[in-house]
Amino acid sequence: MKIIKTKDYQDMSRKAANLISAQIMMKPECVLGLATGSTPVGLYRQLVEWYQKGDLDFSKVTSVNLDEYKGLTRENEQSYYYFMNDNLFQHVNIDKKRTHLPDGMEPDSDKACTDYNGIIEAVGGIDLQLLGLGHNGHIGFNEPCDHFELGTHCVDLTESTIQANRRFFESYEAVPRQAYTMGIGNIMKARKILVVVSGEDKAEIVKKAFFGPVTPQVPASILQLHPDVCVVADEAALSGI
Ligand code: GLP
Protein backbone atom coordinates (compact mmCIF):
# COMPACT_ATOMS: atom_id res chain seq x y z
CA MET A 1 0.00 0.00 0.00
CA LYS A 2 1.35 3.35 -1.02
CA ILE A 3 0.36 6.43 0.99
CA ILE A 4 0.65 9.91 -0.49
CA LYS A 5 0.44 12.65 2.11
CA THR A 6 -0.95 15.95 0.87
CA LYS A 7 -1.09 19.38 2.42
CA ASP A 8 -4.83 19.81 2.39
CA TYR A 9 -8.07 18.88 0.63
CA GLN A 10 -7.22 20.78 -2.55
CA ASP A 11 -3.81 19.18 -2.81
CA MET A 12 -5.38 15.75 -2.22
CA SER A 13 -7.93 16.40 -4.96
CA ARG A 14 -5.27 17.46 -7.43
CA LYS A 15 -2.95 14.52 -6.76
CA ALA A 16 -5.79 11.99 -6.92
CA ALA A 17 -7.09 13.58 -10.15
CA ASN A 18 -3.58 13.21 -11.55
CA LEU A 19 -3.64 9.48 -10.95
CA ILE A 20 -7.03 9.14 -12.63
CA SER A 21 -6.00 11.20 -15.62
CA ALA A 22 -2.81 9.13 -15.94
CA GLN A 23 -5.01 6.02 -16.06
CA ILE A 24 -7.16 7.54 -18.83
CA MET A 25 -4.11 8.59 -20.84
CA MET A 26 -2.44 5.18 -20.51
CA LYS A 27 -5.61 3.31 -21.46
CA PRO A 28 -8.24 5.58 -23.06
CA GLU A 29 -10.80 2.73 -23.10
CA CYS A 30 -10.34 2.02 -19.38
CA VAL A 31 -13.04 1.10 -16.89
CA LEU A 32 -13.15 3.49 -13.96
CA GLY A 33 -14.87 2.48 -10.74
CA LEU A 34 -16.28 5.73 -9.37
CA ALA A 35 -17.37 6.88 -5.92
CA THR A 36 -19.64 9.48 -4.38
CA GLY A 37 -19.56 11.28 -1.04
CA SER A 38 -18.09 14.70 -0.36
CA THR A 39 -14.44 13.62 -0.54
CA PRO A 40 -14.20 13.04 -4.34
CA VAL A 41 -16.03 16.26 -5.29
CA GLY A 42 -12.79 18.26 -5.56
CA LEU A 43 -11.08 15.69 -7.71
CA TYR A 44 -14.05 15.52 -10.09
CA ARG A 45 -13.89 19.32 -10.34
CA GLN A 46 -10.22 19.06 -11.23
CA LEU A 47 -10.89 16.44 -13.91
CA VAL A 48 -13.60 18.63 -15.43
CA GLU A 49 -11.17 21.56 -15.50
CA TRP A 50 -8.52 19.52 -17.30
CA TYR A 51 -11.15 18.21 -19.74
CA GLN A 52 -12.29 21.78 -20.48
CA LYS A 53 -8.69 22.76 -21.17
CA GLY A 54 -8.49 19.94 -23.69
CA ASP A 55 -6.08 17.83 -21.65
CA LEU A 56 -8.39 14.89 -21.02
CA ASP A 57 -10.66 12.79 -23.21
CA PHE A 58 -13.39 10.63 -21.66
CA SER A 59 -14.89 9.50 -24.98
CA LYS A 60 -13.77 5.88 -24.64
CA VAL A 61 -14.03 5.60 -20.86
CA THR A 62 -16.53 3.26 -19.20
CA SER A 63 -17.59 3.82 -15.61
CA VAL A 64 -19.17 1.66 -12.94
CA ASN A 65 -20.17 3.31 -9.69
CA LEU A 66 -19.81 1.68 -6.33
CA ASP A 67 -23.32 2.06 -5.03
CA GLU A 68 -26.78 3.59 -5.15
CA TYR A 69 -29.54 4.18 -2.63
CA LYS A 70 -32.45 1.79 -2.94
CA GLY A 71 -35.72 3.56 -3.69
CA LEU A 72 -34.44 6.91 -4.98
CA THR A 73 -35.31 7.91 -8.53
CA ARG A 74 -32.57 9.14 -10.84
CA GLU A 75 -34.14 12.60 -10.68
CA ASN A 76 -33.81 12.72 -6.90
CA GLU A 77 -31.00 15.13 -6.10
CA GLN A 78 -29.68 12.78 -3.44
CA SER A 79 -29.41 9.79 -5.74
CA TYR A 80 -25.90 8.87 -6.72
CA TYR A 81 -27.00 8.89 -10.36
CA TYR A 82 -27.83 12.58 -9.95
CA PHE A 83 -24.57 13.21 -8.08
CA MET A 84 -22.44 11.68 -10.84
CA ASN A 85 -24.19 13.69 -13.54
CA ASP A 86 -23.97 16.84 -11.54
CA ASN A 87 -20.32 16.48 -10.55
CA LEU A 88 -18.81 14.81 -13.59
CA PHE A 89 -20.73 13.17 -16.41
CA GLN A 90 -22.59 16.20 -17.76
CA HIS A 91 -19.40 18.26 -17.83
CA VAL A 92 -17.21 15.86 -19.84
CA ASN A 93 -17.47 13.88 -23.07
CA ILE A 94 -18.13 10.51 -21.46
CA ASP A 95 -20.67 8.42 -23.40
CA LYS A 96 -23.69 8.20 -21.06
CA LYS A 97 -24.39 4.69 -22.36
CA ARG A 98 -21.10 3.62 -20.86
CA THR A 99 -21.81 4.97 -17.37
CA HIS A 100 -23.30 2.47 -14.93
CA LEU A 101 -24.76 2.55 -11.45
CA PRO A 102 -26.87 -0.04 -9.64
CA ASP A 103 -30.55 0.48 -10.42
CA GLY A 104 -31.92 2.04 -7.23
CA MET A 105 -35.48 1.81 -8.52
CA GLU A 106 -35.35 -1.96 -9.01
CA PRO A 107 -37.40 -3.26 -6.07
CA ASP A 108 -36.18 -6.83 -6.52
CA SER A 109 -32.83 -6.78 -4.72
CA ASP A 110 -31.65 -10.09 -6.15
CA LYS A 111 -32.30 -8.88 -9.67
CA ALA A 112 -30.66 -5.48 -9.10
CA CYS A 113 -27.53 -7.13 -7.68
CA THR A 114 -27.25 -9.94 -10.24
CA ASP A 115 -27.71 -7.42 -13.05
CA TYR A 116 -24.98 -5.19 -11.65
CA ASN A 117 -22.50 -8.02 -11.16
CA GLY A 118 -23.24 -8.91 -14.80
CA ILE A 119 -22.45 -5.37 -15.93
CA ILE A 120 -19.11 -5.31 -14.10
CA GLU A 121 -18.18 -8.61 -15.70
CA ALA A 122 -19.39 -7.57 -19.15
CA VAL A 123 -17.22 -4.45 -19.18
CA GLY A 124 -14.20 -6.61 -18.35
CA GLY A 125 -13.67 -5.66 -14.70
CA ILE A 126 -12.38 -2.45 -13.23
CA ASP A 127 -9.01 -0.91 -14.12
CA LEU A 128 -9.00 1.74 -11.41
CA GLN A 129 -11.40 1.86 -8.50
CA LEU A 130 -11.79 5.12 -6.62
CA LEU A 131 -12.89 4.88 -2.98
CA GLY A 132 -13.80 7.22 -0.17
CA LEU A 133 -13.76 6.05 3.43
CA GLY A 134 -16.77 6.05 5.74
CA HIS A 135 -16.32 7.02 9.40
CA ASN A 136 -16.93 3.42 10.43
CA GLY A 137 -14.52 2.08 7.80
CA HIS A 138 -17.11 1.36 5.14
CA ILE A 139 -16.18 1.37 1.47
CA GLY A 140 -18.98 1.78 -1.03
CA PHE A 141 -21.77 0.82 1.34
CA ASN A 142 -20.02 -2.24 2.75
CA GLU A 143 -20.81 -1.69 6.39
CA PRO A 144 -18.99 -3.32 9.33
CA CYS A 145 -20.16 -6.89 9.47
CA ASP A 146 -19.04 -10.33 10.62
CA HIS A 147 -17.92 -11.41 7.17
CA PHE A 148 -16.81 -9.82 3.91
CA GLU A 149 -19.68 -9.81 1.42
CA LEU A 150 -18.23 -10.55 -2.02
CA GLY A 151 -20.68 -9.55 -4.75
CA THR A 152 -23.12 -6.68 -5.22
CA HIS A 153 -25.69 -6.84 -2.45
CA CYS A 154 -28.43 -4.91 -0.74
CA VAL A 155 -27.39 -3.44 2.62
CA ASP A 156 -29.22 -2.07 5.61
CA LEU A 157 -27.32 1.12 6.37
CA THR A 158 -25.98 1.45 9.90
CA GLU A 159 -27.12 4.19 12.23
CA SER A 160 -23.72 5.92 11.92
CA THR A 161 -24.03 6.06 8.12
CA ILE A 162 -27.64 7.27 8.27
CA GLN A 163 -26.50 10.01 10.66
CA ALA A 164 -23.52 10.93 8.45
CA ASN A 165 -25.77 11.21 5.39
CA ARG A 166 -28.48 13.09 7.27
CA ARG A 167 -26.94 16.43 6.28
CA PHE A 168 -27.90 15.90 2.63
CA PHE A 169 -31.59 15.22 3.28
CA GLU A 170 -34.53 17.32 4.47
CA SER A 171 -35.09 15.17 7.51
CA TYR A 172 -33.72 12.13 9.31
CA GLU A 173 -36.76 10.16 8.10
CA ALA A 174 -35.97 10.99 4.47
CA VAL A 175 -32.53 9.31 4.57
CA PRO A 176 -32.81 5.96 2.76
CA ARG A 177 -32.28 2.92 4.98
CA GLN A 178 -31.02 0.61 2.25
CA ALA A 179 -28.62 0.70 -0.66
CA TYR A 180 -27.22 -1.52 -3.38
CA THR A 181 -23.45 -1.72 -3.26
CA MET A 182 -20.61 -3.49 -4.97
CA GLY A 183 -19.21 -6.11 -2.64
CA ILE A 184 -15.71 -6.44 -1.28
CA GLY A 185 -14.98 -9.05 -3.98
CA ASN A 186 -15.97 -6.65 -6.78
CA ILE A 187 -13.71 -3.98 -5.27
CA MET A 188 -10.75 -6.27 -4.57
CA LYS A 189 -10.82 -7.54 -8.16
CA ALA A 190 -10.09 -4.03 -9.46
CA ARG A 191 -6.63 -3.92 -10.95
CA LYS A 192 -5.77 -0.71 -9.10
CA ILE A 193 -7.39 1.05 -6.16
CA LEU A 194 -7.21 4.72 -5.27
CA VAL A 195 -8.50 5.80 -1.85
CA VAL A 196 -9.05 9.47 -1.02
CA VAL A 197 -9.38 10.66 2.56
CA SER A 198 -9.52 14.13 4.03
CA GLY A 199 -10.03 15.73 7.43
CA GLU A 200 -9.22 15.14 11.05
CA ASP A 201 -12.53 13.40 11.64
CA LYS A 202 -11.19 10.53 9.51
CA ALA A 203 -7.84 10.24 11.36
CA GLU A 204 -9.00 7.51 13.74
CA ILE A 205 -10.52 5.33 11.03
CA VAL A 206 -7.49 5.80 8.75
CA LYS A 207 -5.32 4.39 11.52
CA LYS A 208 -7.64 1.43 12.13
CA ALA A 209 -8.24 0.65 8.46
CA PHE A 210 -4.70 0.84 7.15
CA PHE A 211 -2.59 0.07 10.20
CA GLY A 212 -4.88 -2.19 12.24
CA PRO A 213 -5.90 -5.83 11.85
CA VAL A 214 -7.74 -6.93 8.72
CA THR A 215 -11.31 -7.55 9.82
CA PRO A 216 -14.81 -7.28 8.32
CA GLN A 217 -15.61 -5.04 11.30
CA VAL A 218 -13.49 -2.44 9.45
CA PRO A 219 -14.31 -3.22 5.81
CA ALA A 220 -11.58 -0.96 4.35
CA SER A 221 -8.92 -2.97 6.22
CA ILE A 222 -9.11 -5.64 3.49
CA LEU A 223 -7.40 -3.15 1.17
CA GLN A 224 -4.15 -3.92 2.99
CA LEU A 225 -4.18 -7.23 1.10
CA HIS A 226 -4.62 -5.71 -2.37
CA PRO A 227 -1.41 -5.59 -4.44
CA ASP A 228 -1.93 -2.11 -5.92
CA VAL A 229 -3.52 0.42 -3.57
CA CYS A 230 -2.68 4.08 -3.35
CA VAL A 231 -4.11 6.16 -0.50
CA VAL A 232 -4.06 9.90 -1.10
CA ALA A 233 -4.80 11.59 2.19
CA ASP A 234 -4.28 15.03 3.63
CA GLU A 235 -2.19 15.76 6.72
CA ALA A 236 -5.28 16.02 8.91
CA ALA A 237 -6.52 12.55 7.92
CA LEU A 238 -3.04 11.14 8.57
CA SER A 239 -2.61 12.93 11.88
CA GLY A 240 -3.31 9.74 13.87
CA ILE A 241 -0.34 7.81 12.51
C1 GLP B 1 -21.10 7.30 1.52
C2 GLP B 1 -20.68 6.57 0.25
C3 GLP B 1 -19.23 6.11 0.33
C4 GLP B 1 -18.36 7.26 0.80
C5 GLP B 1 -18.78 7.65 2.18
C6 GLP B 1 -17.91 8.73 2.79
O1 GLP B 1 -21.51 6.42 2.50
N1 GLP B 1 -21.49 5.44 -0.04
O2 GLP B 1 -18.82 5.62 -0.94
O3 GLP B 1 -17.02 6.90 0.76
O4 GLP B 1 -20.11 8.13 2.08
O5 GLP B 1 -18.37 9.98 2.41
P1 GLP B 1 -17.61 11.34 2.60
O6 GLP B 1 -16.56 11.37 1.54
O7 GLP B 1 -18.66 12.37 2.40
O8 GLP B 1 -17.04 11.33 3.98
CSV table of N, CA and C and ligand atoms in Angstrom, one decimal, residues 34-41 66-69 80 130-136 138-143 157 161 164-165 167-168 179 181 196-198 201-202, ligand 1:
chain,number,residue,atom,x,y,z
A,34,LEU,N,-16.2,4.4,-9.9
A,34,LEU,CA,-16.3,5.7,-9.4
A,34,LEU,C,-17.0,5.7,-8.0
A,35,ALA,N,-16.8,6.8,-7.3
A,35,ALA,CA,-17.4,6.9,-5.9
A,35,ALA,C,-18.1,8.2,-5.7
A,36,THR,N,-18.9,8.2,-4.7
A,36,THR,CA,-19.6,9.5,-4.4
A,36,THR,C,-19.2,9.9,-3.0
A,37,GLY,N,-20.0,10.7,-2.3
A,37,GLY,CA,-19.6,11.3,-1.0
A,37,GLY,C,-18.9,12.6,-1.3
A,38,SER,N,-18.6,13.4,-0.2
A,38,SER,CA,-18.1,14.7,-0.4
A,38,SER,C,-16.6,14.7,-0.7
A,39,THR,N,-15.9,13.6,-0.3
A,39,THR,CA,-14.4,13.6,-0.5
A,39,THR,C,-14.0,13.7,-2.0
A,40,PRO,N,-14.7,13.0,-2.9
A,40,PRO,CA,-14.2,13.0,-4.3
A,40,PRO,C,-14.7,14.3,-5.1
A,41,VAL,N,-15.5,15.1,-4.5
A,41,VAL,CA,-16.0,16.3,-5.3
A,41,VAL,C,-14.9,17.1,-5.9
A,66,LEU,N,-19.8,2.6,-7.5
A,66,LEU,CA,-19.8,1.7,-6.3
A,66,LEU,C,-21.2,1.3,-5.8
A,67,ASP,N,-22.1,2.3,-5.8
A,67,ASP,CA,-23.3,2.1,-5.0
A,67,ASP,C,-24.4,3.0,-5.4
A,68,GLU,N,-25.6,2.7,-4.9
A,68,GLU,CA,-26.8,3.6,-5.1
A,68,GLU,C,-27.8,3.3,-4.0
A,69,TYR,N,-28.5,4.4,-3.6
A,69,TYR,CA,-29.5,4.2,-2.6
A,69,TYR,C,-30.7,3.4,-3.3
A,80,TYR,N,-27.3,8.8,-6.3
A,80,TYR,CA,-25.9,8.9,-6.7
A,80,TYR,C,-25.8,9.0,-8.2
A,130,LEU,N,-11.9,4.0,-7.6
A,130,LEU,CA,-11.8,5.1,-6.6
A,130,LEU,C,-12.7,4.8,-5.4
A,131,LEU,N,-12.1,5.1,-4.2
A,131,LEU,CA,-12.9,4.9,-3.0
A,131,LEU,C,-12.8,6.0,-2.0
A,132,GLY,N,-13.9,6.3,-1.3
A,132,GLY,CA,-13.8,7.2,-0.2
A,132,GLY,C,-13.8,6.3,1.0
A,133,LEU,N,-13.8,6.9,2.2
A,133,LEU,CA,-13.8,6.1,3.4
A,133,LEU,C,-14.8,6.6,4.4
A,134,GLY,N,-15.7,5.7,4.8
A,134,GLY,CA,-16.8,6.1,5.7
A,134,GLY,C,-16.2,6.1,7.1
A,135,HIS,N,-16.8,6.9,8.0
A,135,HIS,CA,-16.3,7.0,9.4
A,135,HIS,C,-16.2,5.7,10.2
A,136,ASN,N,-17.0,4.7,9.8
A,136,ASN,CA,-16.9,3.4,10.4
A,136,ASN,C,-16.1,2.4,9.6
A,138,HIS,N,-16.4,2.0,6.3
A,138,HIS,CA,-17.1,1.4,5.1
A,138,HIS,C,-16.5,1.9,3.8
A,139,ILE,N,-16.6,1.0,2.8
A,139,ILE,CA,-16.2,1.4,1.5
A,139,ILE,C,-17.4,1.0,0.6
A,140,GLY,N,-17.7,1.9,-0.4
A,140,GLY,CA,-19.0,1.8,-1.0
A,140,GLY,C,-20.0,1.9,0.1
A,141,PHE,N,-20.9,0.9,0.2
A,141,PHE,CA,-21.8,0.8,1.3
A,141,PHE,C,-21.6,-0.5,2.1
A,142,ASN,N,-20.3,-1.0,2.0
A,142,ASN,CA,-20.0,-2.2,2.8
A,142,ASN,C,-19.8,-1.9,4.2
A,143,GLU,N,-20.8,-2.1,5.0
A,143,GLU,CA,-20.8,-1.7,6.4
A,143,GLU,C,-20.1,-2.7,7.2
A,157,LEU,N,-28.3,0.2,5.9
A,157,LEU,CA,-27.3,1.1,6.4
A,157,LEU,C,-27.3,1.2,7.9
A,161,THR,N,-24.0,5.6,9.5
A,161,THR,CA,-24.0,6.1,8.1
A,161,THR,C,-25.3,6.9,7.9
A,164,ALA,N,-24.5,10.2,9.3
A,164,ALA,CA,-23.5,10.9,8.5
A,164,ALA,C,-24.2,11.5,7.2
A,165,ASN,N,-25.1,10.8,6.6
A,165,ASN,CA,-25.8,11.2,5.4
A,165,ASN,C,-27.0,12.1,5.6
A,167,ARG,N,-27.1,15.0,6.7
A,167,ARG,CA,-26.9,16.4,6.3
A,167,ARG,C,-27.4,16.7,4.8
A,168,PHE,N,-27.5,15.7,4.0
A,168,PHE,CA,-27.9,15.9,2.6
A,168,PHE,C,-29.4,15.9,2.4
A,179,ALA,N,-29.3,0.3,0.6
A,179,ALA,CA,-28.6,0.7,-0.7
A,179,ALA,C,-28.1,-0.6,-1.3
A,181,THR,N,-24.9,-2.0,-3.2
A,181,THR,CA,-23.5,-1.7,-3.3
A,181,THR,C,-22.6,-2.8,-3.9
A,196,VAL,N,-9.2,8.1,-1.4
A,196,VAL,CA,-9.0,9.5,-1.0
A,196,VAL,C,-9.7,9.7,0.4
A,197,VAL,N,-8.9,10.4,1.2
A,197,VAL,CA,-9.4,10.7,2.6
A,197,VAL,C,-8.9,12.1,3.0
A,198,SER,N,-9.8,12.8,3.6
A,198,SER,CA,-9.5,14.1,4.0
A,198,SER,C,-10.2,14.4,5.4
A,201,ASP,N,-11.5,14.3,11.2
A,201,ASP,CA,-12.5,13.4,11.6
A,201,ASP,C,-12.3,12.0,11.1
A,202,LYS,N,-11.4,11.9,10.1
A,202,LYS,CA,-11.2,10.5,9.5
A,202,LYS,C,-9.9,9.9,10.1
B,1,GLP,C1,-21.1,7.3,1.5
B,1,GLP,C2,-20.7,6.6,0.2
B,1,GLP,C3,-19.2,6.1,0.3
B,1,GLP,C4,-18.4,7.3,0.8
B,1,GLP,C5,-18.8,7.7,2.2
B,1,GLP,C6,-17.9,8.7,2.8
B,1,GLP,O1,-21.5,6.4,2.5
B,1,GLP,N1,-21.5,5.4,0.0
B,1,GLP,O2,-18.8,5.6,-0.9
B,1,GLP,O3,-17.0,6.9,0.8
B,1,GLP,O4,-20.1,8.1,2.1
B,1,GLP,O5,-18.4,10.0,2.4
B,1,GLP,P1,-17.6,11.3,2.6
B,1,GLP,O6,-16.6,11.4,1.5
B,1,GLP,O7,-18.7,12.4,2.4
B,1,GLP,O8,-17.0,11.3,4.0
